[in-house]
Short mmCIF file of C-alpha atoms and ligand atoms in Angstrom, two decimals:
data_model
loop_
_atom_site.label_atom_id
_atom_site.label_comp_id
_atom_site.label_asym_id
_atom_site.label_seq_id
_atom_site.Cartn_x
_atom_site.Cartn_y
_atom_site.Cartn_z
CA UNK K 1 70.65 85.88 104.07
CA UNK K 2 74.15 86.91 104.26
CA UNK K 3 74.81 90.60 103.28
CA UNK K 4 78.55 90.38 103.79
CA UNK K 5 78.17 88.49 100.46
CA UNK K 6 75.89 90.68 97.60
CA UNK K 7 77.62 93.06 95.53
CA UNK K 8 77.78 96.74 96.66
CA UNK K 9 79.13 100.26 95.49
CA UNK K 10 80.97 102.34 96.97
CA UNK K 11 81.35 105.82 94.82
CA UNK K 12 82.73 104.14 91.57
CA UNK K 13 84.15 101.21 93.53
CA UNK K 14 82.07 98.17 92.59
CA UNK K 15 82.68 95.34 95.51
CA UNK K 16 81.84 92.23 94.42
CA UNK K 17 80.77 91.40 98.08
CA UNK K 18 80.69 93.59 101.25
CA UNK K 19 83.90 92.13 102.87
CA UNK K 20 86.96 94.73 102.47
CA UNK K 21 90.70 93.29 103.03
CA UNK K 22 91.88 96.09 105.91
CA UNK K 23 95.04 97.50 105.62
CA UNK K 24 97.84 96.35 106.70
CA UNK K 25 101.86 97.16 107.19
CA UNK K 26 104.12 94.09 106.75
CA UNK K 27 107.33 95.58 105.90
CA UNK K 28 107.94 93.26 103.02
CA UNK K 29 109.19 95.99 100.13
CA UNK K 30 112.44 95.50 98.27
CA UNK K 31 114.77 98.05 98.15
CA UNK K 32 114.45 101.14 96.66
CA UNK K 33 110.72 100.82 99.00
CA UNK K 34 109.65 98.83 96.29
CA UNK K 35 106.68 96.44 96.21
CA UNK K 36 108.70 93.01 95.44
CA UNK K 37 107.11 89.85 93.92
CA UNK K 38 106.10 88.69 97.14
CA UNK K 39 103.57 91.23 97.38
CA UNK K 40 102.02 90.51 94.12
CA UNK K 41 101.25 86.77 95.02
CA UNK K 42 100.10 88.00 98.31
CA UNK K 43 97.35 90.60 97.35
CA UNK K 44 96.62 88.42 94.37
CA UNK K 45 95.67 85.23 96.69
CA UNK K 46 93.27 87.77 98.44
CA UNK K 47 91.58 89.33 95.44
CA UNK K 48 88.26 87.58 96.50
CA UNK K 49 87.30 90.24 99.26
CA UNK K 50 85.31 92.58 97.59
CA UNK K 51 88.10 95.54 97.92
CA UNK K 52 91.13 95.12 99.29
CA UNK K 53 93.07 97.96 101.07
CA UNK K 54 96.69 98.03 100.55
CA UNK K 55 99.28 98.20 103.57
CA UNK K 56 100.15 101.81 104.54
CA UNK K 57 102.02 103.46 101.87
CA UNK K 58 104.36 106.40 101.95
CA UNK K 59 103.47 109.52 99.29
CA UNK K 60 107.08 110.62 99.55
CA UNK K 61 110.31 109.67 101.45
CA UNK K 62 109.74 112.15 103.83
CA UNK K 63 106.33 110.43 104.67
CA UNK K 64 108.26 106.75 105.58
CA UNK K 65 108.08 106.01 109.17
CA UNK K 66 108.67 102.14 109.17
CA UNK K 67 111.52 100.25 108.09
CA UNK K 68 110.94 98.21 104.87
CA UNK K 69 107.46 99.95 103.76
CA UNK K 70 106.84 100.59 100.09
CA UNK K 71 106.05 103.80 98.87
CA UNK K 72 104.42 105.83 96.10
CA UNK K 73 106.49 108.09 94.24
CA UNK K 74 108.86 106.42 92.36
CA UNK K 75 108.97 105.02 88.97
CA UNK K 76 110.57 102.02 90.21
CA UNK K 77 107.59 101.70 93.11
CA UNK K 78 104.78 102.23 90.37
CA UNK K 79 105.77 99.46 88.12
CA UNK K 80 106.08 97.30 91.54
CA UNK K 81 102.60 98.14 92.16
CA UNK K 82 101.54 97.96 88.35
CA UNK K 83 102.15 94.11 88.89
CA UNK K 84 100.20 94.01 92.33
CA UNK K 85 97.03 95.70 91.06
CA UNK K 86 97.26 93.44 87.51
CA UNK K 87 97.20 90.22 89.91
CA UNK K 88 94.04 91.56 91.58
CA UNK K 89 92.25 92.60 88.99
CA UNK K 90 92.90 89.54 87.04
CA UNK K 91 91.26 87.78 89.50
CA UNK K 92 88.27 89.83 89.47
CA UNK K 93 88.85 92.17 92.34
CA UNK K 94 88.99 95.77 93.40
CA UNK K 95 91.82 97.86 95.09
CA UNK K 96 93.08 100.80 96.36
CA UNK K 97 96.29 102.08 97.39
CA UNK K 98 96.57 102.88 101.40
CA UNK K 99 98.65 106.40 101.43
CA UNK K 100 100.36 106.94 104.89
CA UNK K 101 102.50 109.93 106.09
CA UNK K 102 103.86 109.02 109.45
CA UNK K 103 105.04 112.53 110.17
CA UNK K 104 106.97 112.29 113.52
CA UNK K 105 106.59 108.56 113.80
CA UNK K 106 109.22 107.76 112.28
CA UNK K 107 113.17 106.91 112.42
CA UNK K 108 115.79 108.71 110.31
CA UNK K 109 117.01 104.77 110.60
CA UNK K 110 114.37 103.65 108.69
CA UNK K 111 114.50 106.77 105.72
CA UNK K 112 116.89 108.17 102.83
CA UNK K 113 119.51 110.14 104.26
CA UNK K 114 117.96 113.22 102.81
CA UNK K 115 114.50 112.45 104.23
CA UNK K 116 112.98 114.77 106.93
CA UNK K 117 110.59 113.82 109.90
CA UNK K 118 108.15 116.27 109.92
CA UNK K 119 104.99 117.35 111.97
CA UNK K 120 102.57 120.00 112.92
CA UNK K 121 104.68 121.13 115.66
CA UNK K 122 107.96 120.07 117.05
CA UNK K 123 106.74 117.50 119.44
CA UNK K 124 108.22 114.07 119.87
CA UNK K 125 106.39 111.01 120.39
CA UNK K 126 106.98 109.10 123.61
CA UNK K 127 107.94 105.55 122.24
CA UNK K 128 110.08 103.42 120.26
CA UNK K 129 110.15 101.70 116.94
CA UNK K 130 112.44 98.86 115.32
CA UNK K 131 114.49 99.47 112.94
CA UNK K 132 116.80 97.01 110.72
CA UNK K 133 120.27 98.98 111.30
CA UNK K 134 120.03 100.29 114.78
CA UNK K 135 117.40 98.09 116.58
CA UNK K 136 114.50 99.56 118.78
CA UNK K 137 115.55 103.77 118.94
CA UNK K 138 113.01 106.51 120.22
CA UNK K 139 110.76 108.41 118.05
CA UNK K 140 112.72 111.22 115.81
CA UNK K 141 112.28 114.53 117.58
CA UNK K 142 110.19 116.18 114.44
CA UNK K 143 110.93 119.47 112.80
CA UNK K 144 107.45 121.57 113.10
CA UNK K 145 106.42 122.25 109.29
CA UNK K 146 106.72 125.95 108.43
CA UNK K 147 103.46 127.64 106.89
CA UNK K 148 104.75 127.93 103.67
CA UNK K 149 105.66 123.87 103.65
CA UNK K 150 102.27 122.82 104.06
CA UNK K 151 100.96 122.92 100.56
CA UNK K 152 104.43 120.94 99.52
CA UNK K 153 103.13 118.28 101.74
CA UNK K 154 99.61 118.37 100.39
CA UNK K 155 101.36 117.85 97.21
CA UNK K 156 103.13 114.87 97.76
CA UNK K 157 100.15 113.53 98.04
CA UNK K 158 98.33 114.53 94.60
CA UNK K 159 101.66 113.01 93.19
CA UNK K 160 101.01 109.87 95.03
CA UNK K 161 97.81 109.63 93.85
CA UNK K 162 98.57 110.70 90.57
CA UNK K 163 101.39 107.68 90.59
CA UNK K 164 98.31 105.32 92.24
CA UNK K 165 96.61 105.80 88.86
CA UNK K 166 99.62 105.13 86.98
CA UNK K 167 99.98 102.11 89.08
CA UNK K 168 96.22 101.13 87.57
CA UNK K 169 94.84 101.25 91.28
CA UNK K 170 90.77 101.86 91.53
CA UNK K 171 91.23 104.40 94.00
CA UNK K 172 93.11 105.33 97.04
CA UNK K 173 92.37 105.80 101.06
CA UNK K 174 93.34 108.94 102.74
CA UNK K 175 95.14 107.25 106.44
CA UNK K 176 94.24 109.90 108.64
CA UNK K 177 94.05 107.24 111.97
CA UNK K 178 96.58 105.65 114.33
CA UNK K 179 98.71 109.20 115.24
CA UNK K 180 100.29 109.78 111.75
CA UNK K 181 100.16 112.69 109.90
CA UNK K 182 96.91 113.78 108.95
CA UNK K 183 96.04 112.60 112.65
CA UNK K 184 98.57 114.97 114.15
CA UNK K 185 97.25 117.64 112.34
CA UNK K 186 94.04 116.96 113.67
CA UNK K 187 94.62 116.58 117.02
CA UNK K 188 94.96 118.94 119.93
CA UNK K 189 97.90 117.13 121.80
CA UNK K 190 100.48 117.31 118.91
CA UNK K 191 98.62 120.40 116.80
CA UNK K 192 99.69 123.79 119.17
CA UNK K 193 100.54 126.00 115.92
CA UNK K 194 97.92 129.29 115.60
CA UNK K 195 99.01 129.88 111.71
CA UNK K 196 95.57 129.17 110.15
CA UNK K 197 96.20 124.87 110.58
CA UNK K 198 96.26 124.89 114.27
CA UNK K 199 94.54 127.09 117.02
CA UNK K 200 90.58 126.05 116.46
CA UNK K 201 88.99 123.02 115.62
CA UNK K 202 87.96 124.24 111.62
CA UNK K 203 92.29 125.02 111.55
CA UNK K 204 93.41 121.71 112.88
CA UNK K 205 90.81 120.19 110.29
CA UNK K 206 92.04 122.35 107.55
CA UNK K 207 95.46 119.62 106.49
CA UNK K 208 93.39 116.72 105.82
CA UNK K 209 90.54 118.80 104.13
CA UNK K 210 92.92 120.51 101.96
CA UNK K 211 94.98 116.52 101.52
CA UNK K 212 91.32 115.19 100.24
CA UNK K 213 90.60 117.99 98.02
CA UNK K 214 94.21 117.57 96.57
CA UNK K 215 93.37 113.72 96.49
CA UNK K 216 89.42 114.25 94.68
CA UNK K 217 91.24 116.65 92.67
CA UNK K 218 93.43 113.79 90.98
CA UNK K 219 91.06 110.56 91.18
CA UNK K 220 87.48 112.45 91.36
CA UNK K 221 85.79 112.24 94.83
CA UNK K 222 83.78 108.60 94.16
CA UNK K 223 87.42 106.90 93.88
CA UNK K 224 88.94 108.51 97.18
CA UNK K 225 88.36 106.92 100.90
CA UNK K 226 89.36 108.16 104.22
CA UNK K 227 90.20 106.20 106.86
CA UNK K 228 89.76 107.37 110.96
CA UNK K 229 89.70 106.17 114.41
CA UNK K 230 88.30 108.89 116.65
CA UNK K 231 89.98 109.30 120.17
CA UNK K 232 92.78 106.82 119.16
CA UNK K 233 95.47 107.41 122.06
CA UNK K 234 97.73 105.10 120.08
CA UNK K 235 101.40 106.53 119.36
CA UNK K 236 101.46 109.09 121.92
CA UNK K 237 98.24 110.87 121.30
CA UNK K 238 96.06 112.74 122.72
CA UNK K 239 93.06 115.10 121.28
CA UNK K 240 90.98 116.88 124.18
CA UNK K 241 87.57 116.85 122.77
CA UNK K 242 87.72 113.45 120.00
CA UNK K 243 83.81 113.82 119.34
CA UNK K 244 83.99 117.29 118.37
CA UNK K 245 86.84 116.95 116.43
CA UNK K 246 85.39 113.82 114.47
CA UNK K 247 81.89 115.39 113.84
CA UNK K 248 83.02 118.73 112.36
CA UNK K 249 85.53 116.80 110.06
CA UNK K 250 82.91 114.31 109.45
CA UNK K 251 80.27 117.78 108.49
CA UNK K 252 83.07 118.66 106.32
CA UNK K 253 83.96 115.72 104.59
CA UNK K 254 80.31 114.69 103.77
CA UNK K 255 79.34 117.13 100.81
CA UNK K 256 82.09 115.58 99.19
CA UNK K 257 80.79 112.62 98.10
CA UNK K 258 83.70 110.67 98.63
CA UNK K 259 83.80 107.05 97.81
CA UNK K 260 83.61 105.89 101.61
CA UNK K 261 84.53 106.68 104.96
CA UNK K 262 86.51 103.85 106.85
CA UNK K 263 85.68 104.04 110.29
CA UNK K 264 87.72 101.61 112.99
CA UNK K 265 85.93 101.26 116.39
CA UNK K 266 87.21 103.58 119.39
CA UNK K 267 88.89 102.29 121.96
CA UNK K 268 87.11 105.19 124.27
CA UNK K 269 84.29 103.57 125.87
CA UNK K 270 81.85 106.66 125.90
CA UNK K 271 82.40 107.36 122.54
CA UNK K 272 80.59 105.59 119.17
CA UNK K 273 82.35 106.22 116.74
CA UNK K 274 79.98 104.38 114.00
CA UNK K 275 77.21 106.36 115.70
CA UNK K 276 79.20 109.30 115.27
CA UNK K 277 79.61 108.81 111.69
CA UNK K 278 76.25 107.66 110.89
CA UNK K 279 75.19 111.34 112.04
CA UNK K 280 77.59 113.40 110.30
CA UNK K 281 78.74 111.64 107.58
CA UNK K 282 76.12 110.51 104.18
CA UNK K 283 78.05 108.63 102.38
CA UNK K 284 79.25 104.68 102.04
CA UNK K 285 80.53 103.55 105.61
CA UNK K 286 83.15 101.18 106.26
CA UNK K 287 83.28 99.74 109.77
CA UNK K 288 86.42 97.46 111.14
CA UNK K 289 87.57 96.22 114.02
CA UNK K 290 87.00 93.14 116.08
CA UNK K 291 84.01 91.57 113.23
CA UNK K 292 83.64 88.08 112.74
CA UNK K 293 81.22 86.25 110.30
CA UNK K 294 78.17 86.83 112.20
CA UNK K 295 79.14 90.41 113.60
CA UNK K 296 79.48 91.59 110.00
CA UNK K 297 76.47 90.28 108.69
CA UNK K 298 74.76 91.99 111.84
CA UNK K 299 76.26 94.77 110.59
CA UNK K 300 75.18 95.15 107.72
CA UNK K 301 71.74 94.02 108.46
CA UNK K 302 71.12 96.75 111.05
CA UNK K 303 72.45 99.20 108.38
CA UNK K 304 75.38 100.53 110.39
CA UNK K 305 77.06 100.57 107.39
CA UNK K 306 77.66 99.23 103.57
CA UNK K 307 80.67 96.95 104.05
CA UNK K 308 83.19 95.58 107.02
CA UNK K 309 86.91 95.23 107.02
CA UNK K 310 88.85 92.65 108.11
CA UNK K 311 92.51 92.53 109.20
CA UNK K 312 94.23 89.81 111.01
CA UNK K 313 91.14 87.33 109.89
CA UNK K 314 93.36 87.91 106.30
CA UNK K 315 96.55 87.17 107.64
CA UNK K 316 96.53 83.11 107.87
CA UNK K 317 93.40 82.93 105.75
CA UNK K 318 94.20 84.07 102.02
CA UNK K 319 90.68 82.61 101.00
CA UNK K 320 88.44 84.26 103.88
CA UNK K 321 85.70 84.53 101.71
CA UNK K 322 85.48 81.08 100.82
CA UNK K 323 86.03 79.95 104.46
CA UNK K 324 83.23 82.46 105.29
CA UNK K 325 80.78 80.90 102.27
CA UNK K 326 81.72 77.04 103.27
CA UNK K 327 81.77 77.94 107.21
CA UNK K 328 85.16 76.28 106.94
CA UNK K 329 87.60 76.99 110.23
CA UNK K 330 90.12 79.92 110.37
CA UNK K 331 93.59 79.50 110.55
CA UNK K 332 95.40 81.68 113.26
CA UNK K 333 98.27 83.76 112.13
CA UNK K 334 101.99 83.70 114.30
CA UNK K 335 102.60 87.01 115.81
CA UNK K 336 106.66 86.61 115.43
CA UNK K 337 106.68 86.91 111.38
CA UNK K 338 104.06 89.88 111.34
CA UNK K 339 107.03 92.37 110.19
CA UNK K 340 109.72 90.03 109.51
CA UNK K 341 111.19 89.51 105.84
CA UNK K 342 110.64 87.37 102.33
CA UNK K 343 108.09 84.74 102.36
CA UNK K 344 107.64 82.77 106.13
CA UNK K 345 104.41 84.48 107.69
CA UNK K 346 103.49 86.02 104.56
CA UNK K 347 102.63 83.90 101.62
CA UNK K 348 103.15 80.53 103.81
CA UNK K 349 99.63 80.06 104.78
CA UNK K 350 97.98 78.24 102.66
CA UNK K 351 94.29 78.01 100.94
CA UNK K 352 91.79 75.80 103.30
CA UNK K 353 92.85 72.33 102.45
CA UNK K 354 90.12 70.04 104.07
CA UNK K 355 89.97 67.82 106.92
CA UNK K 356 87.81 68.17 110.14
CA UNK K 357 86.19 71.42 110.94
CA UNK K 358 88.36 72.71 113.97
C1 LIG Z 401 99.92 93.59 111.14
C2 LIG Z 401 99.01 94.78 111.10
C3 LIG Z 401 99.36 95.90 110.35
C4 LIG Z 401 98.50 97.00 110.27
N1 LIG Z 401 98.83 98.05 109.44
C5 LIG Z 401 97.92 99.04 109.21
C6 LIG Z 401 98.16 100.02 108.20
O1 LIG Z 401 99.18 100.04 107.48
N2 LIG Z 401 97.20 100.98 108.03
C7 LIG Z 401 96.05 101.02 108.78
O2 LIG Z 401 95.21 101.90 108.57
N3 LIG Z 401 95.80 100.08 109.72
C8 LIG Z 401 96.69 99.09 109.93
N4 LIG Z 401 96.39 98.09 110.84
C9 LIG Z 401 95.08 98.09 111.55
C10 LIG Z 401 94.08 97.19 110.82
O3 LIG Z 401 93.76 97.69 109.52
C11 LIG Z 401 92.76 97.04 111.63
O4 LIG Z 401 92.23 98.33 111.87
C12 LIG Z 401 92.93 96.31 112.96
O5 LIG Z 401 93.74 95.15 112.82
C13 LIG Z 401 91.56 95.87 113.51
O6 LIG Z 401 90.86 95.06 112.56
P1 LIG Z 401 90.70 93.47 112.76
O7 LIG Z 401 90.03 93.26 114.11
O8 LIG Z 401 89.84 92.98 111.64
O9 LIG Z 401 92.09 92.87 112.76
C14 LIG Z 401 97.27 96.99 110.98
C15 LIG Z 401 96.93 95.86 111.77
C16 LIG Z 401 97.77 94.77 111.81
C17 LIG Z 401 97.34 93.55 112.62
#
């Protein structure tokens, strides 16, 4: 008995097997932040996980942190996507549409001229990113958002979603992990602002409880995920209490009845963060990070949750499923064209093709 492989719901989402395609950024969009024809083969070769999760996306150009990422709120970027989600569902599967406001990780490099770099408060990141015209720069020192901004921001992202729906996705996941955004916002490190966001636990929570109600609002709550890493020190930061933080947002997401909660692993040893969830949060669970075959099956079998993600296993293996069913070899992916452009590293690796099991 393998559960990674029998059907399962999640909200309206019907998987056709428990093994989710995680997210993942790989700066491949055309101009204009476009999702190009590359994108649509790749997604469509992976259509066989049960749900796949699309690469970080941005809800506005204000939101883009990375150079080449594709965004959401363009009429250009829907019919981009429009193509991407026909490929998947053609093939039978299920997706959703990653949204991702880097706030102050980001590059003005990397954005529209006009775009801002914004965060809770005006705290810059220690670090560096790449960027095609200048190379590796810091972090942008972010403007703090002003009170009265906020619900602009929150809107960008009922656009976005309203756009994902155009776009003919099945739902989309809230990214509120790995120091963007919603993350800032939540933490205590990079959230010092006492205007009714910042200043207590229940403020710092209140941006990404007011982004998912904006989010249910558009799609309906069983076609909206959210995606976290508790205690994440990743991009510069740092939240003083991570398990208190997690559980009340967890208490407050959970009469929701959103469509799942994504949880990755925490890299803080003392802290479970699938435990964690378990407790304070009733709905579908997600869990990702370091699974193989056999880990995920566990998994599921102990009931720690109702389906695992995989990342990197999807890089070099378009047909993971398949490799999983047959117990055919994986292929290992090369670091050097993770974020490079067109096709090389992308849609290079083929389908298992035979030959010895390695
Ligand atoms: C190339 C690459 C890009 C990633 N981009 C994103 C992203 O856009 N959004 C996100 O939530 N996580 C992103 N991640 C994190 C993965 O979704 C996942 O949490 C991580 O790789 C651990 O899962 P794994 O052990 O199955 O690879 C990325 C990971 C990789 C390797």
């Amino acid at each position: 008995m393998h559960p990674l492989f029998e059907p399962v719901e999640l909200g309206s989402l019907r998987l056709r097997n428990a093994i989710v395609m995680a997210p993942m950024t790989r700066n491949r969009a055309a101009a204009g932040d476009v999702p190009s024809d590359l994108a649509v083969a790749y997604y469509g070769a992976r259509a066989a996980a049960g749900l796949i999760v699309t690469e970080g996306t941005q809800p506005s150009p204000h939101g883009k942190g990375y150079c080449r990422t594709p965004g959401m709120h363009s009429d250009a970027q829907i019919a981009g996507w429009r193509a991407v989600t026909a490929a998947v569902h053609a093939a039978g599967g299920c997706i959703v549409l990653q949204l991702m406001h880097c706030g102050r990780i980001a590059s003005h490099h990397n954005k529209d001229a006009d775009a801002r770099t914004v965060a809770p408060s005006a705290i810059r990141a220690q670090g560096r990113m790449f960027t095609d015209s200048a190379g590796l720069v810091e972090f942008d020192a972010p403007e703090e958002l002003a009170t009265a901004e906020i619900a602009g921001v929150v809107g960008e992202y009922a656009h976005a979603a309203r756009a994902a729906q155009q776009a003919g996705f099945d739902g989309v996941e809230l990214h509120a992990a790995s120091g963007y955004l919603p993350m800032q916002f939540l933490s205590s490190g990079t959230n010092r602002r006492h205007d009714g966001y910042g200043g207590s636990v229940n403020a710092r929570l209140r941006f990404v409880i007011e982004t998912v109600e904006a989010l249910t609002g558009v799609m309906g709550a069983a076609r909206v995920g959210v995606r976290i890493c508790p205690g994440n020190p990743f991009n510069d930061l740092l939240d003083e209490a991570p398990a208190a933080t997690y559980a009340a947002l967890l208490d407050a997401l959970s009469p929701q009845r959103l469509a799942y909660l994504h949880v990755i692993r925490s890299p803080l040893p003392h802290l479970d963060a699938f435990a964690l969830a378990r407790r304070h949060f009733s709905g579908p669970l997600i869990v990702n990070d370091g699974f193989d075959f056999a880990a995920g099956n566990a998994a599921l079998h102990a009931g720690l949750a109702q389906a695992v993600s995989y990342a990197r296993a999807f890089i070099a293996n378009p047909d993971l499923v398949a490799r999983f069913q047959h117990g055919w070899p994986l292929a290992a992916f090369d670091r050097k064209t993770l974020y490079t452009t067109g096709a090389p590293g992308y849609n290079s690796y083929p389908a298992y093709e035979g030959g010895a099991p390695g």
